[in-house]
PDB file of C-alpha atoms in Angstrom:
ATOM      1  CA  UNK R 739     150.304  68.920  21.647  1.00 66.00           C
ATOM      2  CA  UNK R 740     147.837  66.565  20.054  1.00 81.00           C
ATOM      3  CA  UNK R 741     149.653  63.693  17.259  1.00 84.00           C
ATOM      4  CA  UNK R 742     146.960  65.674  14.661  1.00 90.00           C
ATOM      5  CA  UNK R 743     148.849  68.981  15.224  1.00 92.00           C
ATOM      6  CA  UNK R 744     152.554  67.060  15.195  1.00 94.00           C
ATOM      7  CA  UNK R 745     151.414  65.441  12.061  1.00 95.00           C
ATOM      8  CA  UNK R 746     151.002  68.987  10.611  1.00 95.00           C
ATOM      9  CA  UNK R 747     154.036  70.238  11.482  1.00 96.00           C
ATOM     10  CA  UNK R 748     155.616  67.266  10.114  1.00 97.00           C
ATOM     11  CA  UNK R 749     154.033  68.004   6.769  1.00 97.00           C
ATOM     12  CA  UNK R 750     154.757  71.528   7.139  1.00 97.00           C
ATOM     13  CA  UNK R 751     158.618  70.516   7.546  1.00 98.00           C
ATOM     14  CA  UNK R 752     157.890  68.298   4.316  1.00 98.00           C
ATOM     15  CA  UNK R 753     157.225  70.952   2.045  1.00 98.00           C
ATOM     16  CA  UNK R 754     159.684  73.419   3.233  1.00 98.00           C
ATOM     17  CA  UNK R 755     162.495  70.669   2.492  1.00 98.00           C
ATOM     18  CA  UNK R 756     164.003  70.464  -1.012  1.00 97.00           C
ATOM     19  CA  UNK R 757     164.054  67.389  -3.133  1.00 95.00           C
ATOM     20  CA  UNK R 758     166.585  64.915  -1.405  1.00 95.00           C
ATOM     21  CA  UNK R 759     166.587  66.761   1.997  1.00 97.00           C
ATOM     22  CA  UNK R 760     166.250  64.908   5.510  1.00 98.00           C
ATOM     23  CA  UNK R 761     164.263  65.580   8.407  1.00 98.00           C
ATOM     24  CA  UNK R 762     166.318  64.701  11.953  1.00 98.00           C
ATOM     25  CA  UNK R 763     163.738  64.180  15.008  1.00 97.00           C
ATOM     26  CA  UNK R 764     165.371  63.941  18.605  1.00 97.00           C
ATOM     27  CA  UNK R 765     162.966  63.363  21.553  1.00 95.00           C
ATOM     28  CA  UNK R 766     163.249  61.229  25.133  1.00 95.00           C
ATOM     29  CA  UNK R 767     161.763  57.786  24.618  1.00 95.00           C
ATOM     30  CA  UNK R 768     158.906  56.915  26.652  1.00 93.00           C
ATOM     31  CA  UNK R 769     160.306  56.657  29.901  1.00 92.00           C
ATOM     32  CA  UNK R 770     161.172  58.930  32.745  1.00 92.00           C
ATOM     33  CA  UNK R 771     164.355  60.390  33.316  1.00 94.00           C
ATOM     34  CA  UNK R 772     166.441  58.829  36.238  1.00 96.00           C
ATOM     35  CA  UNK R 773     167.839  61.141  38.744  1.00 96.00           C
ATOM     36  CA  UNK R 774     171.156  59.702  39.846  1.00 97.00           C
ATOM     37  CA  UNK R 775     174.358  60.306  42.237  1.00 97.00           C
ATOM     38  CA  UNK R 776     177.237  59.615  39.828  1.00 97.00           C
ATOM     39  CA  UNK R 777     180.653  59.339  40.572  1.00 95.00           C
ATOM     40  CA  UNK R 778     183.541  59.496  38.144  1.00 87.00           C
ATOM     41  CA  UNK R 779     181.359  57.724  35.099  1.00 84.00           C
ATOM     42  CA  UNK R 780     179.536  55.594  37.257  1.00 94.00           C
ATOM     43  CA  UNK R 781     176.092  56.083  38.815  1.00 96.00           C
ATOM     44  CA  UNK R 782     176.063  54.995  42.437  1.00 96.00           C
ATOM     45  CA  UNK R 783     172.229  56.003  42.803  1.00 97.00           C
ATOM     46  CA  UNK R 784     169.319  55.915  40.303  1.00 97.00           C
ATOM     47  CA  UNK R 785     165.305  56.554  40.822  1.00 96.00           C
ATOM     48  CA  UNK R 786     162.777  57.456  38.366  1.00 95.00           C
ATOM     49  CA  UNK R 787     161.816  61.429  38.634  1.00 92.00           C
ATOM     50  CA  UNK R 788     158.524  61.922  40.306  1.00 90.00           C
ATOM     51  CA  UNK R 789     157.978  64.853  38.461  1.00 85.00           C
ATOM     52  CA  UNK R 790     157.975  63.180  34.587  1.00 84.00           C
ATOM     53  CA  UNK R 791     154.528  63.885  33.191  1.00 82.00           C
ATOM     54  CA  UNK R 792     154.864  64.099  29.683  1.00 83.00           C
ATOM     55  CA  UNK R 793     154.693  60.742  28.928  1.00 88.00           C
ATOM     56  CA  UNK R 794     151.429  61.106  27.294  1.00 89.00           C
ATOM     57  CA  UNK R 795     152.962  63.952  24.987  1.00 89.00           C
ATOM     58  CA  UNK R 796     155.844  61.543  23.976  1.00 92.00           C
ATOM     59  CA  UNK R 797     153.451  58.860  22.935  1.00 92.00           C
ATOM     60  CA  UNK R 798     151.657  61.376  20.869  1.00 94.00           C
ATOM     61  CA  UNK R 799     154.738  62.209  18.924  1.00 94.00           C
ATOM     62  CA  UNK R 800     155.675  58.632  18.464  1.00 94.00           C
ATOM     63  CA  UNK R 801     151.997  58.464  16.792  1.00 94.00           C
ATOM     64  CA  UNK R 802     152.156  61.290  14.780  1.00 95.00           C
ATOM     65  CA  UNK R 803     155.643  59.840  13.395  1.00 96.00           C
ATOM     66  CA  UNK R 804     154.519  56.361  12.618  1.00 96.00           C
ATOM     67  CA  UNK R 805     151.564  58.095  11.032  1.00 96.00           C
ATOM     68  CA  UNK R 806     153.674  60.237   8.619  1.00 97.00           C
ATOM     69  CA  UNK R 807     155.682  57.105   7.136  1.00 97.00           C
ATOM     70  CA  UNK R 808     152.344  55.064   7.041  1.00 97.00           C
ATOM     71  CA  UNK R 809     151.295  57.622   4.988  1.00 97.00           C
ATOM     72  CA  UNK R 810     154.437  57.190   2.460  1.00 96.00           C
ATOM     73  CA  UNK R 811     154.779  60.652   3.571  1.00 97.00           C
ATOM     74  CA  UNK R 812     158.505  60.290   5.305  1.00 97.00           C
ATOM     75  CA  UNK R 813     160.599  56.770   5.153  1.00 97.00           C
ATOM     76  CA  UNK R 814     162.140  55.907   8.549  1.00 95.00           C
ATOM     77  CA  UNK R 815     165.821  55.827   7.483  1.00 93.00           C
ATOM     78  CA  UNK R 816     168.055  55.516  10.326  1.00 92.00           C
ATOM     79  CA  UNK R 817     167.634  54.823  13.609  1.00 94.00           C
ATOM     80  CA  UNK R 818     169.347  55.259  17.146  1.00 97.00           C
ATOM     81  CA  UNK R 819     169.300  55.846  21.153  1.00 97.00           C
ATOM     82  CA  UNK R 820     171.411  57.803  23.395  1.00 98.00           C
ATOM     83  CA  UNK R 821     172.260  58.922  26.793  1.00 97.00           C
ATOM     84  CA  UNK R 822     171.527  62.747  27.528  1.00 97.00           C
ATOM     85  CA  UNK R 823     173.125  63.785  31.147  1.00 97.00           C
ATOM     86  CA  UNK R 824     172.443  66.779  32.552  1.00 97.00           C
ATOM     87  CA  UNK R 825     175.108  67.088  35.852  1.00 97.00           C
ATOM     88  CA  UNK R 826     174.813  69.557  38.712  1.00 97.00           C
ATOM     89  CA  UNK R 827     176.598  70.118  42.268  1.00 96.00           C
ATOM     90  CA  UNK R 828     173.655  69.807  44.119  1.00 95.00           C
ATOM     91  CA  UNK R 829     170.403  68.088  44.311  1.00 95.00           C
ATOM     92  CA  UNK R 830     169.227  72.096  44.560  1.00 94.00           C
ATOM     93  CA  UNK R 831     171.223  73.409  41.942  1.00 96.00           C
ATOM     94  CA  UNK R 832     169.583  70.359  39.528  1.00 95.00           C
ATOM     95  CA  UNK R 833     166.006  71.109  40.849  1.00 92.00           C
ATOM     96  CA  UNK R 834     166.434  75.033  40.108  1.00 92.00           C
ATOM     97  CA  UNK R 835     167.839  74.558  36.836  1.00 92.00           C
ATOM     98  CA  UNK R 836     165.265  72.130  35.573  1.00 89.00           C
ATOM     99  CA  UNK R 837     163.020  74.286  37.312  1.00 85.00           C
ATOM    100  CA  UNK R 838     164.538  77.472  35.169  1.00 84.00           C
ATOM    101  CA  UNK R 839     164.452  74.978  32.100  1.00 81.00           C
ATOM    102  CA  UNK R 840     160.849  73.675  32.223  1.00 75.00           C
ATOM    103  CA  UNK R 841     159.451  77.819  33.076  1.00 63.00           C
ATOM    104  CA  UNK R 842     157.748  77.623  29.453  1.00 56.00           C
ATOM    105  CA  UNK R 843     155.733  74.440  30.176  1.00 57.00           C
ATOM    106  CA  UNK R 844     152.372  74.468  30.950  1.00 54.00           C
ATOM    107  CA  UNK R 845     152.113  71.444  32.950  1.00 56.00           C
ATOM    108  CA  UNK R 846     151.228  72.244  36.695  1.00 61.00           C
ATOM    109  CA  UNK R 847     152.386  69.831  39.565  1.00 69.00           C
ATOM    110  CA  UNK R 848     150.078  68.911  42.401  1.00 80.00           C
ATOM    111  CA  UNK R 849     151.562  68.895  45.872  1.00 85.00           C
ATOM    112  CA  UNK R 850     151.662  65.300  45.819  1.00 88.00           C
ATOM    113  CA  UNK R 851     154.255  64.780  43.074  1.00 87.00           C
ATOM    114  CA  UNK R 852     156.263  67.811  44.660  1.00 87.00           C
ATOM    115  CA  UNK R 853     156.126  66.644  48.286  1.00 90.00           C
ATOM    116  CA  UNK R 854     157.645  63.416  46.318  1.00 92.00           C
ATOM    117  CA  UNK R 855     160.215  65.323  44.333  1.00 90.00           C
ATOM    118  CA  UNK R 856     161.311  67.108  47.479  1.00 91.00           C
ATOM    119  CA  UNK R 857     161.831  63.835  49.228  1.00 94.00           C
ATOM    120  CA  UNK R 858     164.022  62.024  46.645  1.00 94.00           C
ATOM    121  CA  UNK R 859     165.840  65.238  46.163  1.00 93.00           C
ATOM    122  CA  UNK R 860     166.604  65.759  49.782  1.00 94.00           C
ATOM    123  CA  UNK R 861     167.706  61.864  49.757  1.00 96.00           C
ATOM    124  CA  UNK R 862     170.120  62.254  46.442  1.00 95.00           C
ATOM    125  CA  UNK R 863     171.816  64.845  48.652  1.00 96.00           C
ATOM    126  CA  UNK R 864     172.649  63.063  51.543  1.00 96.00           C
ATOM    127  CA  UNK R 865     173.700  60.044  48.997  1.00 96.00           C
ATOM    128  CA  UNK R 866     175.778  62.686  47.177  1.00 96.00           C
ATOM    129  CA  UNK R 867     177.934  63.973  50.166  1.00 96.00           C
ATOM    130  CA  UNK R 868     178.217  60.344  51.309  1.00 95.00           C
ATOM    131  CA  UNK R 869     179.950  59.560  48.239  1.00 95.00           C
ATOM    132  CA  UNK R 870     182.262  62.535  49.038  1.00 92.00           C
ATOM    133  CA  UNK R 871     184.399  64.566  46.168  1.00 92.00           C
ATOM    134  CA  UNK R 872     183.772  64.587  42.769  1.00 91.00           C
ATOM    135  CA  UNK R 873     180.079  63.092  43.289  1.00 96.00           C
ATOM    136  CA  UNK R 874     177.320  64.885  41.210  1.00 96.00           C
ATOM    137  CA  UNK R 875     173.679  64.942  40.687  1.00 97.00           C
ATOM    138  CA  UNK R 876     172.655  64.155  37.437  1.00 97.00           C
ATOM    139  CA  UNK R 877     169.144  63.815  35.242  1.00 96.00           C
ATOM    140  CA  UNK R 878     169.353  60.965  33.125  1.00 97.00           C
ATOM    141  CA  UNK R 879     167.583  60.808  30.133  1.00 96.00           C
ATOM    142  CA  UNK R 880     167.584  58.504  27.087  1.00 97.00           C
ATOM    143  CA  UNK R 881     167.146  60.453  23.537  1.00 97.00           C
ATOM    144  CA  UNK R 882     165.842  58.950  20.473  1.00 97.00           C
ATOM    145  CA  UNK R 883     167.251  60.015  16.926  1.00 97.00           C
ATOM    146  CA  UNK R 884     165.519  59.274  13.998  1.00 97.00           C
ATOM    147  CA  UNK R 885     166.293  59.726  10.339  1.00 98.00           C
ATOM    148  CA  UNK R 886     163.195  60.286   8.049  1.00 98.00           C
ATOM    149  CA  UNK R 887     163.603  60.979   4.256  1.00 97.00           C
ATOM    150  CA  UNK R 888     160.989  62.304   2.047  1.00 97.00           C
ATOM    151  CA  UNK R 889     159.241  59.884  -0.161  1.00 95.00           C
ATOM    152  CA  UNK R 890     159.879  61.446  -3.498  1.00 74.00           C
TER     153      UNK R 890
ATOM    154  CA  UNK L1322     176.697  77.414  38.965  1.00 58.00           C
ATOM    155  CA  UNK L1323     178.228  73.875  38.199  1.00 88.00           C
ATOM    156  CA  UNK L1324     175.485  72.543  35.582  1.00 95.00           C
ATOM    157  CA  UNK L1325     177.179  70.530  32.363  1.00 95.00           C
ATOM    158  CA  UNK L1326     174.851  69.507  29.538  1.00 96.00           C
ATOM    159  CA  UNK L1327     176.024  66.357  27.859  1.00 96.00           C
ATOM    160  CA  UNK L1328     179.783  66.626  28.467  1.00 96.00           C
ATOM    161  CA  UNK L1329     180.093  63.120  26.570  1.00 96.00           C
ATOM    162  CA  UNK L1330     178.847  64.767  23.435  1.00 97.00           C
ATOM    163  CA  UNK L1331     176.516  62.113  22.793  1.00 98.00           C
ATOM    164  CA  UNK L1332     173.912  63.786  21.557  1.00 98.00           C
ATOM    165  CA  UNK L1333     175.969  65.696  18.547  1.00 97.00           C
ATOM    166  CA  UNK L1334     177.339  62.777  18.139  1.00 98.00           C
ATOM    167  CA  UNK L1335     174.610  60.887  17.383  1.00 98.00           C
ATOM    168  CA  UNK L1336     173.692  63.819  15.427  1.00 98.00           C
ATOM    169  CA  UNK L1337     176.688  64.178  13.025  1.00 97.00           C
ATOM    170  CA  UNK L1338     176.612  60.502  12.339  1.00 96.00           C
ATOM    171  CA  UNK L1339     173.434  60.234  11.197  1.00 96.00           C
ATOM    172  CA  UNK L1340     172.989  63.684   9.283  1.00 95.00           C
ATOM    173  CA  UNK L1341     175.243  65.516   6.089  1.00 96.00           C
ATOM    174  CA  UNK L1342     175.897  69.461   6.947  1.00 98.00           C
ATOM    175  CA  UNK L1343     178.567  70.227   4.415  1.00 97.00           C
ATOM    176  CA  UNK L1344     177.164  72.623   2.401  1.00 96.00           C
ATOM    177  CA  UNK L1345     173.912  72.433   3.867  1.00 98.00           C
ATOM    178  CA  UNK L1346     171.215  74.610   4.912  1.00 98.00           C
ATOM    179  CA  UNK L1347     169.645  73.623   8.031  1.00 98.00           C
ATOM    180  CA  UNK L1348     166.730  74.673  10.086  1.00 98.00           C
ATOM    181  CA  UNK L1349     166.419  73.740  13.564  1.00 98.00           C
ATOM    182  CA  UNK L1350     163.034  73.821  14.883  1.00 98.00           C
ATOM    183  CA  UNK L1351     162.958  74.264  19.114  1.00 96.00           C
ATOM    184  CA  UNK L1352     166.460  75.843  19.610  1.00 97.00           C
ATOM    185  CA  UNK L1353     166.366  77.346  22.712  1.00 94.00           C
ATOM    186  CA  UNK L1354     169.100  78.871  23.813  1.00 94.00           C
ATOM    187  CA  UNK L1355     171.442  77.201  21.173  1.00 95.00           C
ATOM    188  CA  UNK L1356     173.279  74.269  22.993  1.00 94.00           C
ATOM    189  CA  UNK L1357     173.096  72.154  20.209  1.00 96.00           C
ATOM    190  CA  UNK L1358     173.075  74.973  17.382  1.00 97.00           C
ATOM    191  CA  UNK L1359     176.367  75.467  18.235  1.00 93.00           C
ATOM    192  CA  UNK L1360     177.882  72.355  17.984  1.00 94.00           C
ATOM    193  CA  UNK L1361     176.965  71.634  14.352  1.00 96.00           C
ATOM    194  CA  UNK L1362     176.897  75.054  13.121  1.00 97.00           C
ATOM    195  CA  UNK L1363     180.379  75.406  11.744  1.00 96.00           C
ATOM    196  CA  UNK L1364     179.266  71.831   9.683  1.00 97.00           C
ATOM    197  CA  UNK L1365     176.648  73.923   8.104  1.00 98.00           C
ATOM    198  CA  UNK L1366     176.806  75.942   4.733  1.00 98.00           C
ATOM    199  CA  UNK L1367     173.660  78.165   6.823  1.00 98.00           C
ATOM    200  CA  UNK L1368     171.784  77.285   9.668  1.00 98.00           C
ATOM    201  CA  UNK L1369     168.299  78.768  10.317  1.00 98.00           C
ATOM    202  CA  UNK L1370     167.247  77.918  14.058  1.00 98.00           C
ATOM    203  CA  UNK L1371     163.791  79.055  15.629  1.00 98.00           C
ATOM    204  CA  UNK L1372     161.857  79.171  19.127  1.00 97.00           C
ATOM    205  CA  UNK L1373     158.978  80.764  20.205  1.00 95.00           C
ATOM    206  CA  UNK L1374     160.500  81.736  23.933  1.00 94.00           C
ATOM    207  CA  UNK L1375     162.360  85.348  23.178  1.00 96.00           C
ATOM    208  CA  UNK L1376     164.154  85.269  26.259  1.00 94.00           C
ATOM    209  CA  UNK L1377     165.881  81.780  24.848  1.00 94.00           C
ATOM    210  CA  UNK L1378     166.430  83.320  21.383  1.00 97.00           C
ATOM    211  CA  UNK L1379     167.467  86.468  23.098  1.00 97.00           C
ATOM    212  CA  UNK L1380     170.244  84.833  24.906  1.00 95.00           C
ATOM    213  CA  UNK L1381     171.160  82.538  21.809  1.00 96.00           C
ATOM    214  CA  UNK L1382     171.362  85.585  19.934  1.00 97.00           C
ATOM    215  CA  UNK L1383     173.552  87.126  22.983  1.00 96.00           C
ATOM    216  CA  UNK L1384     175.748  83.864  22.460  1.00 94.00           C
ATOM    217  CA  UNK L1385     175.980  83.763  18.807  1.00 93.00           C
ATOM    218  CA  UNK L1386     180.182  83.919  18.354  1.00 92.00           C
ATOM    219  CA  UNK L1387     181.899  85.814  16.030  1.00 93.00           C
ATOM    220  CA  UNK L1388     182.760  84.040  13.312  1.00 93.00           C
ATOM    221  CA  UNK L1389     179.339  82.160  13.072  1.00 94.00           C
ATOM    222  CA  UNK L1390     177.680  85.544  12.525  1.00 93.00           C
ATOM    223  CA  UNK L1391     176.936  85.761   9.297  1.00 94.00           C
ATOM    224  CA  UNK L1392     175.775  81.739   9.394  1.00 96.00           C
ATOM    225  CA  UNK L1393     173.833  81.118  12.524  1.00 98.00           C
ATOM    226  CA  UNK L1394     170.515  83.064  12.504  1.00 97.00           C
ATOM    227  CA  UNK L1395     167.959  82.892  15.359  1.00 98.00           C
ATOM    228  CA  UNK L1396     164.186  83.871  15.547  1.00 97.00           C
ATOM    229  CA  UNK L1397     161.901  84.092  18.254  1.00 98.00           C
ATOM    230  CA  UNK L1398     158.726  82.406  16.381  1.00 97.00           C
ATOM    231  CA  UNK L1399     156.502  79.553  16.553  1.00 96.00           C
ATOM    232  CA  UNK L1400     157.186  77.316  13.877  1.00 96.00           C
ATOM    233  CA  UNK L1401     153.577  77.336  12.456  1.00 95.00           C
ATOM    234  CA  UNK L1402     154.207  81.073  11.817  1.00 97.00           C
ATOM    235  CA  UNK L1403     157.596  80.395  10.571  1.00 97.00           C
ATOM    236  CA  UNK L1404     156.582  78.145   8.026  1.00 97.00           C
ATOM    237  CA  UNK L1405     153.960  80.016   6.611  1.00 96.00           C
ATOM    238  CA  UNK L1406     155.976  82.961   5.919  1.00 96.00           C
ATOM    239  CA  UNK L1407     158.802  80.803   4.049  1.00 96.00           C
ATOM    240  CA  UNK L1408     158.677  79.252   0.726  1.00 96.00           C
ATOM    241  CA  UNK L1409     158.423  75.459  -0.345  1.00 97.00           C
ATOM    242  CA  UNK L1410     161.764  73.472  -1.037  1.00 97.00           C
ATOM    243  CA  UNK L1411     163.770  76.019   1.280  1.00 97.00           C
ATOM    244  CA  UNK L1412     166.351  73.680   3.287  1.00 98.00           C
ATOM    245  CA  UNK L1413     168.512  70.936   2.786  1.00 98.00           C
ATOM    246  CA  UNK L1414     167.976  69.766   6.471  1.00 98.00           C
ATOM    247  CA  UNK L1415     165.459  70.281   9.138  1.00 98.00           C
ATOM    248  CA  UNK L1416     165.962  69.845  12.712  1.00 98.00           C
ATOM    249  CA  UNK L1417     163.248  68.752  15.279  1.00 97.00           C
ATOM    250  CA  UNK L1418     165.417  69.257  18.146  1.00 95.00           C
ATOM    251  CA  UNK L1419     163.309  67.991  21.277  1.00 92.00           C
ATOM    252  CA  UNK L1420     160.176  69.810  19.788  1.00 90.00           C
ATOM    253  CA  UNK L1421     157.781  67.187  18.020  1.00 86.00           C
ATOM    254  CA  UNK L1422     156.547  66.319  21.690  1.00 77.00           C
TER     255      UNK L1422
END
């Protein structure tokens, strides 16, 4: 989605509030998601995904944001970061459920990026059953919450 | 199947200390299947939550426990259509829950 078509839904959100409501927006910041071995709470492995493309879309909304408060639209109240970990038994089991998650998306990957994916994937699981029990697979990604309040 | 979303709870945590829900009526925009609708919805005077993907709603809907029944209501709709059915000044709160992007 284009920042022009985010903008309208932001100002489609801003008339279906009521006087003195909030808006809450929660999207990844603009960087990719790490897959990692962890262990207990500790990750013993961490790589960037080969298969994060949607940088260009997060930008976009970042725009589209910064263009509804510039706009006196929205005020930027509150603002935060947080980790979002998604853990699995496997390196498989991650890979099929992000597969399962991402079904809707219409972003195709080219056999470059997959041969890629498949690589770091098989390597996760050999890190992972080096570690031995209790060591999972997880996708690390960092949220960003943000706070916007009409401008009355 | 082994998978665990945010055990630490940092995302509704984040959540609930940034936003009001008592007595509130929220809409959450990009629901899916309801992971986070359900761990704010008993905050919430009524929560509204929407995605266009019917299988998602389908199984939120599936999901949707007993006692939040007559609080929790799903749709399977793009928000665009959503919004132009509904009436100005309609919610207290609105959710973009990893949809903007």
């Amino acid at each position: 989605m284009k920042h022009e078509s985010m903008v309208h839904a932001l100002e489609e959100i801003l008339r279906l509030l009521k006087p003195g409501g909030t808006l809450i927006d929660i999207h990844p910041v603009v960087q990719a998601w790490l897959c990692e071995v962890t262990q207990g709470s500790k990750a013993v492995f961490a790589e960037p995904s080969p298969t994060y493309d949607y940088e260009e879309d997060l930008i976009q909304a970042d725009v589209a944001l910064a263009q509804v408060v510039q706009r006196r639209l929205f005020d930027r109240d509150i603002e935060g970061e947080f980790d979002f970990l998604t853990y699995a038994s496997s390196a498989a089991e991650l890979r099929e459920f992000l597969k399962k998650a991402s079904a809707y998306e219409d972003s195709l990957q080219d056999d470059e990026v997959t041969a890629r994916a498949e690589e770091l994937a098989a390597r996760v699981e050999q890190i992972r059953q080096a570690c031995g029990e209790g060591a999972e697979v997880a996708a690390h990604e960092r949220g960003r919450i943000t706070l916007l309040r009409p401008v009355i | 199947m082994t998978i665990r979303i945010d055990p630490e709870e940092n995302e509704i945590r984040a959540l609930v200390n940034m936003a009001e829900f008592n007595g509130k009526h929220v809409l959450e925009i990009g629901c899916g299947k309801g992971r986070l609708t359900w761990r704010y919805a008993r905050l919430a005077a009524h929560v509204t939550a929407i995605d266009p993907f019917v299988d998602g709603i389908a199984k939120a809907r599936e999901d949707l426990p007993e006692d939040l029944q007559s609080r929790v209501e799903f749709h399977p709709i793009a928000f665009e259509d959503f919004a132009a059915s509904k009436e100005a000044a309609t919610y207290d709160l609105a959710i973009l829950s990893w949809s903007l992007c």
